[in-house]
Amino acid sequence: LAQAVDRNFSPSTGAATMSSFVAFLSGADQYGRWVPEQEITASAYLGGSTVDFSQALFKYPVITIRSTAFWGSVTVIVPPNVAVEQDGAAIMGGFGDTGGLWTNSNTLGTTAPASPAAVTIRIVGTALMGRVNVAVNHRAAPAQVLSTQEVERILREVPPPASTTVQDFMAQALQAQVQAQQAAQAQQAAVAQAFAAAAT
């Protein structure tokens, strides 16, 4: 059971920037506040890796994630104003919105934010009997690109908030369920009204 997470430390702040999350027969996850590098590796071999950008401090407007999922899963979580580009292949697995025996995904703007994207994340790689997927945390604060000085100031002066991603997705699922129930009730009411009108 092994996992590898590469952290590069900033001498000025003592804070870590992250560049690699590799899970082998285990999990290699990143939640909470962190500083992503411009190039990131996120892979899972008979394990799982979750890379959560909900509270990330972005220094770069474009980030590339190189991902491999072999009998495992890689999940990338992004704030609502982040555009995601996916360019990968799936063999008996899934990559982004595609999957099957063999598929090739080249999708631009997969998450297509309503407002102009502040950050673009490009995911490239392969899923072999595994899955690479993206989820949007609609309750996360909008992403913004910060200067190196501003990132270091935040890391020095602002206590890191606790990650709320799990709670956010539970709330999103509950909200979706309520909306589905309301839509079903509205449809039933419309059908009943139509029958009543036809009977008179």
mmCIF file with all atom_site columns, C-alpha atoms in Angstrom:
data_model
loop_
_atom_site.group_PDB
_atom_site.id
_atom_site.type_symbol
_atom_site.label_atom_id
_atom_site.label_alt_id
_atom_site.label_comp_id
_atom_site.label_asym_id
_atom_site.label_entity_id
_atom_site.label_seq_id
_atom_site.pdbx_PDB_ins_code
_atom_site.Cartn_x
_atom_site.Cartn_y
_atom_site.Cartn_z
_atom_site.occupancy
_atom_site.B_iso_or_equiv
_atom_site.pdbx_formal_charge
_atom_site.auth_seq_id
_atom_site.auth_comp_id
_atom_site.auth_asym_id
_atom_site.auth_atom_id
_atom_site.pdbx_PDB_model_num
ATOM 1   C CA . LEU A 1 1   ? 0.000   0.000  0.000   1.00 0.00 ? 1   LEU A CA 1
ATOM 2   C CA . ALA A 1 2   ? 1.707   3.141  -1.175  1.00 0.00 ? 2   ALA A CA 1
ATOM 3   C CA . GLN A 1 3   ? 0.981   6.689  -2.122  1.00 0.00 ? 3   GLN A CA 1
ATOM 4   C CA . ALA A 1 4   ? 3.210   9.468  -3.343  1.00 0.00 ? 4   ALA A CA 1
ATOM 5   C CA . VAL A 1 5   ? 2.524   13.177 -3.012  1.00 0.00 ? 5   VAL A CA 1
ATOM 6   C CA . ASP A 1 6   ? 5.269   15.540 -4.139  1.00 0.00 ? 6   ASP A CA 1
ATOM 7   C CA . ARG A 1 7   ? 5.492   18.838 -2.282  1.00 0.00 ? 7   ARG A CA 1
ATOM 8   C CA . ASN A 1 8   ? 7.863   21.653 -3.170  1.00 0.00 ? 8   ASN A CA 1
ATOM 9   C CA . PHE A 1 9   ? 8.437   23.998 -0.244  1.00 0.00 ? 9   PHE A CA 1
ATOM 10  C CA . SER A 1 10  ? 8.666   27.765 -0.569  1.00 0.00 ? 10  SER A CA 1
ATOM 11  C CA . PRO A 1 11  ? 11.576  29.054 1.535   1.00 0.00 ? 11  PRO A CA 1
ATOM 12  C CA . SER A 1 12  ? 9.832   32.381 2.126   1.00 0.00 ? 12  SER A CA 1
ATOM 13  C CA . THR A 1 13  ? 6.624   30.915 3.584   1.00 0.00 ? 13  THR A CA 1
ATOM 14  C CA . GLY A 1 14  ? 7.393   27.314 4.444   1.00 0.00 ? 14  GLY A CA 1
ATOM 15  C CA . ALA A 1 15  ? 4.240   26.392 2.504   1.00 0.00 ? 15  ALA A CA 1
ATOM 16  C CA . ALA A 1 16  ? 3.974   23.538 0.057   1.00 0.00 ? 16  ALA A CA 1
ATOM 17  C CA . THR A 1 17  ? 3.040   23.623 -3.585  1.00 0.00 ? 17  THR A CA 1
ATOM 18  C CA . MET A 1 18  ? 1.789   20.368 -5.075  1.00 0.00 ? 18  MET A CA 1
ATOM 19  C CA . SER A 1 19  ? 2.732   18.674 -8.323  1.00 0.00 ? 19  SER A CA 1
ATOM 20  C CA . SER A 1 20  ? 2.154   14.921 -8.024  1.00 0.00 ? 20  SER A CA 1
ATOM 21  C CA . PHE A 1 21  ? -0.549  12.639 -6.609  1.00 0.00 ? 21  PHE A CA 1
ATOM 22  C CA . VAL A 1 22  ? 0.034   8.954  -7.325  1.00 0.00 ? 22  VAL A CA 1
ATOM 23  C CA . ALA A 1 23  ? -1.975  6.205  -5.612  1.00 0.00 ? 23  ALA A CA 1
ATOM 24  C CA . PHE A 1 24  ? -0.965  2.549  -5.680  1.00 0.00 ? 24  PHE A CA 1
ATOM 25  C CA . LEU A 1 25  ? -3.308  0.181  -3.847  1.00 0.00 ? 25  LEU A CA 1
ATOM 26  C CA . SER A 1 26  ? -4.391  3.181  -1.771  1.00 0.00 ? 26  SER A CA 1
ATOM 27  C CA . GLY A 1 27  ? -5.530  6.788  -2.020  1.00 0.00 ? 27  GLY A CA 1
ATOM 28  C CA . ALA A 1 28  ? -3.592  9.960  -2.789  1.00 0.00 ? 28  ALA A CA 1
ATOM 29  C CA . ASP A 1 29  ? -5.932  12.892 -2.238  1.00 0.00 ? 29  ASP A CA 1
ATOM 30  C CA . GLN A 1 30  ? -5.661  16.644 -1.929  1.00 0.00 ? 30  GLN A CA 1
ATOM 31  C CA . TYR A 1 31  ? -8.387  18.703 -0.273  1.00 0.00 ? 31  TYR A CA 1
ATOM 32  C CA . GLY A 1 32  ? -8.436  22.116 1.378   1.00 0.00 ? 32  GLY A CA 1
ATOM 33  C CA . ARG A 1 33  ? -6.149  25.053 0.661   1.00 0.00 ? 33  ARG A CA 1
ATOM 34  C CA . TRP A 1 34  ? -3.094  24.390 -1.484  1.00 0.00 ? 34  TRP A CA 1
ATOM 35  C CA . VAL A 1 35  ? -1.045  25.904 -4.298  1.00 0.00 ? 35  VAL A CA 1
ATOM 36  C CA . PRO A 1 36  ? -1.151  23.894 -7.536  1.00 0.00 ? 36  PRO A CA 1
ATOM 37  C CA . GLU A 1 37  ? 1.820   23.873 -9.893  1.00 0.00 ? 37  GLU A CA 1
ATOM 38  C CA . GLN A 1 38  ? 1.412   24.530 -13.612 1.00 0.00 ? 38  GLN A CA 1
ATOM 39  C CA . GLU A 1 39  ? 2.040   20.834 -14.395 1.00 0.00 ? 39  GLU A CA 1
ATOM 40  C CA . ILE A 1 40  ? 0.441   18.161 -12.183 1.00 0.00 ? 40  ILE A CA 1
ATOM 41  C CA . THR A 1 41  ? 0.486   14.362 -12.232 1.00 0.00 ? 41  THR A CA 1
ATOM 42  C CA . ALA A 1 42  ? -2.580  12.575 -10.836 1.00 0.00 ? 42  ALA A CA 1
ATOM 43  C CA . SER A 1 43  ? -2.622  8.800  -11.279 1.00 0.00 ? 43  SER A CA 1
ATOM 44  C CA . ALA A 1 44  ? -4.255  5.784  -9.666  1.00 0.00 ? 44  ALA A CA 1
ATOM 45  C CA . TYR A 1 45  ? -3.160  2.170  -9.926  1.00 0.00 ? 45  TYR A CA 1
ATOM 46  C CA . LEU A 1 46  ? -5.668  -0.122 -8.206  1.00 0.00 ? 46  LEU A CA 1
ATOM 47  C CA . GLY A 1 47  ? -6.483  2.856  -6.018  1.00 0.00 ? 47  GLY A CA 1
ATOM 48  C CA . GLY A 1 48  ? -8.019  6.305  -6.079  1.00 0.00 ? 48  GLY A CA 1
ATOM 49  C CA . SER A 1 49  ? -6.813  9.870  -6.331  1.00 0.00 ? 49  SER A CA 1
ATOM 50  C CA . THR A 1 50  ? -8.945  12.976 -5.763  1.00 0.00 ? 50  THR A CA 1
ATOM 51  C CA . VAL A 1 51  ? -7.544  16.416 -6.556  1.00 0.00 ? 51  VAL A CA 1
ATOM 52  C CA . ASP A 1 52  ? -9.824  19.136 -5.191  1.00 0.00 ? 52  ASP A CA 1
ATOM 53  C CA . PHE A 1 53  ? -9.300  22.687 -6.482  1.00 0.00 ? 53  PHE A CA 1
ATOM 54  C CA . SER A 1 54  ? -12.238 24.132 -4.492  1.00 0.00 ? 54  SER A CA 1
ATOM 55  C CA . GLN A 1 55  ? -9.945  26.114 -2.158  1.00 0.00 ? 55  GLN A CA 1
ATOM 56  C CA . ALA A 1 56  ? -6.798  26.190 -4.278  1.00 0.00 ? 56  ALA A CA 1
ATOM 57  C CA . LEU A 1 57  ? -4.734  29.367 -4.555  1.00 0.00 ? 57  LEU A CA 1
ATOM 58  C CA . PHE A 1 58  ? -4.110  29.670 -8.302  1.00 0.00 ? 58  PHE A CA 1
ATOM 59  C CA . LYS A 1 59  ? -0.895  31.262 -9.552  1.00 0.00 ? 59  LYS A CA 1
ATOM 60  C CA . TYR A 1 60  ? -1.368  30.137 -13.164 1.00 0.00 ? 60  TYR A CA 1
ATOM 61  C CA . PRO A 1 61  ? -4.300  30.719 -15.544 1.00 0.00 ? 61  PRO A CA 1
ATOM 62  C CA . VAL A 1 62  ? -3.714  27.376 -17.291 1.00 0.00 ? 62  VAL A CA 1
ATOM 63  C CA . ILE A 1 63  ? -2.900  24.114 -15.501 1.00 0.00 ? 63  ILE A CA 1
ATOM 64  C CA . THR A 1 64  ? -2.224  20.756 -17.154 1.00 0.00 ? 64  THR A CA 1
ATOM 65  C CA . ILE A 1 65  ? -2.981  17.508 -15.340 1.00 0.00 ? 65  ILE A CA 1
ATOM 66  C CA . ARG A 1 66  ? -1.410  14.328 -16.718 1.00 0.00 ? 66  ARG A CA 1
ATOM 67  C CA . SER A 1 67  ? -3.490  11.434 -15.523 1.00 0.00 ? 67  SER A CA 1
ATOM 68  C CA . THR A 1 68  ? -3.460  7.641  -15.725 1.00 0.00 ? 68  THR A CA 1
ATOM 69  C CA . ALA A 1 69  ? -6.112  5.407  -14.180 1.00 0.00 ? 69  ALA A CA 1
ATOM 70  C CA . PHE A 1 70  ? -5.411  1.661  -14.206 1.00 0.00 ? 70  PHE A CA 1
ATOM 71  C CA . TRP A 1 71  ? -8.054  -0.311 -12.341 1.00 0.00 ? 71  TRP A CA 1
ATOM 72  C CA . GLY A 1 72  ? -8.573  2.848  -10.343 1.00 0.00 ? 72  GLY A CA 1
ATOM 73  C CA . SER A 1 73  ? -10.147 6.287  -10.484 1.00 0.00 ? 73  SER A CA 1
ATOM 74  C CA . VAL A 1 74  ? -8.935  9.865  -10.662 1.00 0.00 ? 74  VAL A CA 1
ATOM 75  C CA . THR A 1 75  ? -11.413 12.600 -9.753  1.00 0.00 ? 75  THR A CA 1
ATOM 76  C CA . VAL A 1 76  ? -10.742 16.286 -10.357 1.00 0.00 ? 76  VAL A CA 1
ATOM 77  C CA . ILE A 1 77  ? -12.996 18.744 -8.488  1.00 0.00 ? 77  ILE A CA 1
ATOM 78  C CA . VAL A 1 78  ? -13.150 22.344 -9.727  1.00 0.00 ? 78  VAL A CA 1
ATOM 79  C CA . PRO A 1 79  ? -14.894 25.596 -8.723  1.00 0.00 ? 79  PRO A CA 1
ATOM 80  C CA . PRO A 1 80  ? -17.786 26.739 -10.949 1.00 0.00 ? 80  PRO A CA 1
ATOM 81  C CA . ASN A 1 81  ? -15.842 29.312 -13.015 1.00 0.00 ? 81  ASN A CA 1
ATOM 82  C CA . VAL A 1 82  ? -13.061 26.948 -14.103 1.00 0.00 ? 82  VAL A CA 1
ATOM 83  C CA . ALA A 1 83  ? -13.075 25.685 -17.687 1.00 0.00 ? 83  ALA A CA 1
ATOM 84  C CA . VAL A 1 84  ? -11.963 22.091 -18.189 1.00 0.00 ? 84  VAL A CA 1
ATOM 85  C CA . GLU A 1 85  ? -10.473 20.675 -21.376 1.00 0.00 ? 85  GLU A CA 1
ATOM 86  C CA . GLN A 1 86  ? -10.207 16.888 -21.638 1.00 0.00 ? 86  GLN A CA 1
ATOM 87  C CA . ASP A 1 87  ? -7.978  15.079 -24.089 1.00 0.00 ? 87  ASP A CA 1
ATOM 88  C CA . GLY A 1 88  ? -7.643  11.409 -23.286 1.00 0.00 ? 88  GLY A CA 1
ATOM 89  C CA . ALA A 1 89  ? -8.394  7.817  -24.188 1.00 0.00 ? 89  ALA A CA 1
ATOM 90  C CA . ALA A 1 90  ? -10.417 5.184  -22.365 1.00 0.00 ? 90  ALA A CA 1
ATOM 91  C CA . ILE A 1 91  ? -9.925  1.442  -22.836 1.00 0.00 ? 91  ILE A CA 1
ATOM 92  C CA . MET A 1 92  ? -12.670 -0.541 -21.104 1.00 0.00 ? 92  MET A CA 1
ATOM 93  C CA . GLY A 1 93  ? -13.079 2.488  -18.866 1.00 0.00 ? 93  GLY A CA 1
ATOM 94  C CA . GLY A 1 94  ? -14.129 6.123  -18.893 1.00 0.00 ? 94  GLY A CA 1
ATOM 95  C CA . PHE A 1 95  ? -12.408 9.421  -19.552 1.00 0.00 ? 95  PHE A CA 1
ATOM 96  C CA . GLY A 1 96  ? -14.493 12.509 -18.929 1.00 0.00 ? 96  GLY A CA 1
ATOM 97  C CA . ASP A 1 97  ? -17.923 12.183 -20.532 1.00 0.00 ? 97  ASP A CA 1
ATOM 98  C CA . THR A 1 98  ? -16.977 9.199  -22.697 1.00 0.00 ? 98  THR A CA 1
ATOM 99  C CA . GLY A 1 99  ? -16.368 5.548  -22.001 1.00 0.00 ? 99  GLY A CA 1
ATOM 100 C CA . GLY A 1 100 ? -16.636 2.023  -23.334 1.00 0.00 ? 100 GLY A CA 1
ATOM 101 C CA . LEU A 1 101 ? -14.454 -0.617 -24.901 1.00 0.00 ? 101 LEU A CA 1
ATOM 102 C CA . TRP A 1 102 ? -12.386 2.055  -26.664 1.00 0.00 ? 102 TRP A CA 1
ATOM 103 C CA . THR A 1 103 ? -13.028 5.799  -26.824 1.00 0.00 ? 103 THR A CA 1
ATOM 104 C CA . ASN A 1 104 ? -11.003 8.896  -27.476 1.00 0.00 ? 104 ASN A CA 1
ATOM 105 C CA . SER A 1 105 ? -12.127 12.101 -25.779 1.00 0.00 ? 105 SER A CA 1
ATOM 106 C CA . ASN A 1 106 ? -11.112 15.540 -26.979 1.00 0.00 ? 106 ASN A CA 1
ATOM 107 C CA . THR A 1 107 ? -13.570 17.931 -25.396 1.00 0.00 ? 107 THR A CA 1
ATOM 108 C CA . LEU A 1 108 ? -13.028 21.646 -24.932 1.00 0.00 ? 108 LEU A CA 1
ATOM 109 C CA . GLY A 1 109 ? -14.822 23.561 -22.204 1.00 0.00 ? 109 GLY A CA 1
ATOM 110 C CA . THR A 1 110 ? -16.313 20.471 -20.618 1.00 0.00 ? 110 THR A CA 1
ATOM 111 C CA . THR A 1 111 ? -17.536 22.371 -17.576 1.00 0.00 ? 111 THR A CA 1
ATOM 112 C CA . ALA A 1 112 ? -18.346 25.493 -19.661 1.00 0.00 ? 112 ALA A CA 1
ATOM 113 C CA . PRO A 1 113 ? -18.806 28.027 -16.848 1.00 0.00 ? 113 PRO A CA 1
ATOM 114 C CA . ALA A 1 114 ? -21.595 30.582 -17.279 1.00 0.00 ? 114 ALA A CA 1
ATOM 115 C CA . SER A 1 115 ? -19.217 33.458 -16.554 1.00 0.00 ? 115 SER A CA 1
ATOM 116 C CA . PRO A 1 116 ? -15.835 33.896 -18.253 1.00 0.00 ? 116 PRO A CA 1
ATOM 117 C CA . ALA A 1 117 ? -13.381 31.318 -16.967 1.00 0.00 ? 117 ALA A CA 1
ATOM 118 C CA . ALA A 1 118 ? -10.647 32.636 -14.701 1.00 0.00 ? 118 ALA A CA 1
ATOM 119 C CA . VAL A 1 119 ? -8.690  29.382 -14.866 1.00 0.00 ? 119 VAL A CA 1
ATOM 120 C CA . THR A 1 120 ? -8.466  26.597 -17.439 1.00 0.00 ? 120 THR A CA 1
ATOM 121 C CA . ILE A 1 121 ? -7.524  23.065 -16.411 1.00 0.00 ? 121 ILE A CA 1
ATOM 122 C CA . ARG A 1 122 ? -6.464  20.697 -19.163 1.00 0.00 ? 122 ARG A CA 1
ATOM 123 C CA . ILE A 1 123 ? -6.598  16.979 -18.399 1.00 0.00 ? 123 ILE A CA 1
ATOM 124 C CA . VAL A 1 124 ? -4.672  14.585 -20.645 1.00 0.00 ? 124 VAL A CA 1
ATOM 125 C CA . GLY A 1 125 ? -4.064  10.884 -20.203 1.00 0.00 ? 125 GLY A CA 1
ATOM 126 C CA . THR A 1 126 ? -5.484  7.380  -20.325 1.00 0.00 ? 126 THR A CA 1
ATOM 127 C CA . ALA A 1 127 ? -8.003  5.324  -18.380 1.00 0.00 ? 127 ALA A CA 1
ATOM 128 C CA . LEU A 1 128 ? -7.431  1.562  -18.674 1.00 0.00 ? 128 LEU A CA 1
ATOM 129 C CA . MET A 1 129 ? -10.207 -0.355 -16.941 1.00 0.00 ? 129 MET A CA 1
ATOM 130 C CA . GLY A 1 130 ? -10.486 2.738  -14.755 1.00 0.00 ? 130 GLY A CA 1
ATOM 131 C CA . ARG A 1 131 ? -11.968 6.218  -14.825 1.00 0.00 ? 131 ARG A CA 1
ATOM 132 C CA . VAL A 1 132 ? -10.834 9.844  -15.010 1.00 0.00 ? 132 VAL A CA 1
ATOM 133 C CA . ASN A 1 133 ? -13.678 12.252 -14.303 1.00 0.00 ? 133 ASN A CA 1
ATOM 134 C CA . VAL A 1 134 ? -14.430 15.853 -13.382 1.00 0.00 ? 134 VAL A CA 1
ATOM 135 C CA . ALA A 1 135 ? -16.944 17.213 -10.857 1.00 0.00 ? 135 ALA A CA 1
ATOM 136 C CA . VAL A 1 136 ? -17.942 20.851 -10.307 1.00 0.00 ? 136 VAL A CA 1
ATOM 137 C CA . ASN A 1 137 ? -18.306 22.134 -6.757  1.00 0.00 ? 137 ASN A CA 1
ATOM 138 C CA . HIS A 1 138 ? -20.983 24.782 -7.306  1.00 0.00 ? 138 HIS A CA 1
ATOM 139 C CA . ARG A 1 139 ? -20.723 25.950 -3.691  1.00 0.00 ? 139 ARG A CA 1
ATOM 140 C CA . ALA A 1 140 ? -17.012 26.750 -3.897  1.00 0.00 ? 140 ALA A CA 1
ATOM 141 C CA . ALA A 1 141 ? -15.820 30.345 -4.168  1.00 0.00 ? 141 ALA A CA 1
ATOM 142 C CA . PRO A 1 142 ? -14.977 31.425 -7.728  1.00 0.00 ? 142 PRO A CA 1
ATOM 143 C CA . ALA A 1 143 ? -11.389 30.760 -8.732  1.00 0.00 ? 143 ALA A CA 1
ATOM 144 C CA . GLN A 1 144 ? -9.071  33.697 -9.349  1.00 0.00 ? 144 GLN A CA 1
ATOM 145 C CA . VAL A 1 145 ? -5.475  33.980 -10.459 1.00 0.00 ? 145 VAL A CA 1
ATOM 146 C CA . LEU A 1 146 ? -3.276  35.559 -7.793  1.00 0.00 ? 146 LEU A CA 1
ATOM 147 C CA . SER A 1 147 ? 0.218   36.951 -7.906  1.00 0.00 ? 147 SER A CA 1
ATOM 148 C CA . THR A 1 148 ? 3.006   35.039 -6.180  1.00 0.00 ? 148 THR A CA 1
ATOM 149 C CA . GLN A 1 149 ? 3.233   37.800 -3.578  1.00 0.00 ? 149 GLN A CA 1
ATOM 150 C CA . GLU A 1 150 ? -0.506  37.606 -2.839  1.00 0.00 ? 150 GLU A CA 1
ATOM 151 C CA . VAL A 1 151 ? -0.377  33.824 -2.521  1.00 0.00 ? 151 VAL A CA 1
ATOM 152 C CA . GLU A 1 152 ? 2.515   34.062 -0.069  1.00 0.00 ? 152 GLU A CA 1
ATOM 153 C CA . ARG A 1 153 ? 0.706   36.768 1.914   1.00 0.00 ? 153 ARG A CA 1
ATOM 154 C CA . ILE A 1 154 ? -2.422  34.614 2.236   1.00 0.00 ? 154 ILE A CA 1
ATOM 155 C CA . LEU A 1 155 ? -0.381  31.590 3.286   1.00 0.00 ? 155 LEU A CA 1
ATOM 156 C CA . ARG A 1 156 ? 1.412   33.673 5.924   1.00 0.00 ? 156 ARG A CA 1
ATOM 157 C CA . GLU A 1 157 ? -1.459  35.698 7.318   1.00 0.00 ? 157 GLU A CA 1
ATOM 158 C CA . VAL A 1 158 ? -4.757  33.865 6.704   1.00 0.00 ? 158 VAL A CA 1
ATOM 159 C CA . PRO A 1 159 ? -5.482  30.637 8.632   1.00 0.00 ? 159 PRO A CA 1
ATOM 160 C CA . PRO A 1 160 ? -6.470  27.826 6.264   1.00 0.00 ? 160 PRO A CA 1
ATOM 161 C CA . PRO A 1 161 ? -10.212 27.125 6.325   1.00 0.00 ? 161 PRO A CA 1
ATOM 162 C CA . ALA A 1 162 ? -11.426 23.561 6.764   1.00 0.00 ? 162 ALA A CA 1
ATOM 163 C CA . SER A 1 163 ? -12.394 21.765 3.574   1.00 0.00 ? 163 SER A CA 1
ATOM 164 C CA . THR A 1 164 ? -16.173 21.664 3.035   1.00 0.00 ? 164 THR A CA 1
ATOM 165 C CA . THR A 1 165 ? -16.145 19.775 -0.289  1.00 0.00 ? 165 THR A CA 1
ATOM 166 C CA . VAL A 1 166 ? -17.805 16.613 1.051   1.00 0.00 ? 166 VAL A CA 1
ATOM 167 C CA . GLN A 1 167 ? -20.566 18.643 2.688   1.00 0.00 ? 167 GLN A CA 1
ATOM 168 C CA . ASP A 1 168 ? -20.907 20.756 -0.470  1.00 0.00 ? 168 ASP A CA 1
ATOM 169 C CA . PHE A 1 169 ? -21.532 17.694 -2.644  1.00 0.00 ? 169 PHE A CA 1
ATOM 170 C CA . MET A 1 170 ? -23.984 16.249 -0.140  1.00 0.00 ? 170 MET A CA 1
ATOM 171 C CA . ALA A 1 171 ? -25.901 19.536 -0.234  1.00 0.00 ? 171 ALA A CA 1
ATOM 172 C CA . GLN A 1 172 ? -25.788 19.572 -4.047  1.00 0.00 ? 172 GLN A CA 1
ATOM 173 C CA . ALA A 1 173 ? -27.154 16.025 -4.203  1.00 0.00 ? 173 ALA A CA 1
ATOM 174 C CA . LEU A 1 174 ? -29.949 16.885 -1.762  1.00 0.00 ? 174 LEU A CA 1
ATOM 175 C CA . GLN A 1 175 ? -30.831 20.017 -3.730  1.00 0.00 ? 175 GLN A CA 1
ATOM 176 C CA . ALA A 1 176 ? -30.931 18.039 -6.977  1.00 0.00 ? 176 ALA A CA 1
ATOM 177 C CA . GLN A 1 177 ? -33.218 15.458 -5.363  1.00 0.00 ? 177 GLN A CA 1
ATOM 178 C CA . VAL A 1 178 ? -35.588 18.168 -4.111  1.00 0.00 ? 178 VAL A CA 1
ATOM 179 C CA . GLN A 1 179 ? -35.668 19.812 -7.529  1.00 0.00 ? 179 GLN A CA 1
ATOM 180 C CA . ALA A 1 180 ? -36.410 16.471 -9.201  1.00 0.00 ? 180 ALA A CA 1
ATOM 181 C CA . GLN A 1 181 ? -39.269 15.814 -6.776  1.00 0.00 ? 181 GLN A CA 1
ATOM 182 C CA . GLN A 1 182 ? -40.698 19.300 -7.386  1.00 0.00 ? 182 GLN A CA 1
ATOM 183 C CA . ALA A 1 183 ? -40.508 18.794 -11.149 1.00 0.00 ? 183 ALA A CA 1
ATOM 184 C CA . ALA A 1 184 ? -42.257 15.419 -10.863 1.00 0.00 ? 184 ALA A CA 1
ATOM 185 C CA . GLN A 1 185 ? -45.005 16.929 -8.681  1.00 0.00 ? 185 GLN A CA 1
ATOM 186 C CA . ALA A 1 186 ? -45.487 19.795 -11.132 1.00 0.00 ? 186 ALA A CA 1
ATOM 187 C CA . GLN A 1 187 ? -45.770 17.319 -14.008 1.00 0.00 ? 187 GLN A CA 1
ATOM 188 C CA . GLN A 1 188 ? -48.312 15.211 -12.108 1.00 0.00 ? 188 GLN A CA 1
ATOM 189 C CA . ALA A 1 189 ? -50.350 18.332 -11.298 1.00 0.00 ? 189 ALA A CA 1
ATOM 190 C CA . ALA A 1 190 ? -50.316 19.375 -14.960 1.00 0.00 ? 190 ALA A CA 1
ATOM 191 C CA . VAL A 1 191 ? -51.504 15.920 -16.066 1.00 0.00 ? 191 VAL A CA 1
ATOM 192 C CA . ALA A 1 192 ? -54.266 15.913 -13.454 1.00 0.00 ? 192 ALA A CA 1
ATOM 193 C CA . GLN A 1 193 ? -55.358 19.380 -14.551 1.00 0.00 ? 193 GLN A CA 1
ATOM 194 C CA . ALA A 1 194 ? -55.433 18.283 -18.177 1.00 0.00 ? 194 ALA A CA 1
ATOM 195 C CA . PHE A 1 195 ? -57.608 15.248 -17.331 1.00 0.00 ? 195 PHE A CA 1
ATOM 196 C CA . ALA A 1 196 ? -59.942 17.424 -15.277 1.00 0.00 ? 196 ALA A CA 1
ATOM 197 C CA . ALA A 1 197 ? -60.301 19.896 -18.144 1.00 0.00 ? 197 ALA A CA 1
ATOM 198 C CA . ALA A 1 198 ? -60.983 17.093 -20.618 1.00 0.00 ? 198 ALA A CA 1
ATOM 199 C CA . ALA A 1 199 ? -63.663 15.596 -18.357 1.00 0.00 ? 199 ALA A CA 1
ATOM 200 C CA . THR A 1 200 ? -65.662 18.824 -18.201 1.00 0.00 ? 200 THR A CA 1
#
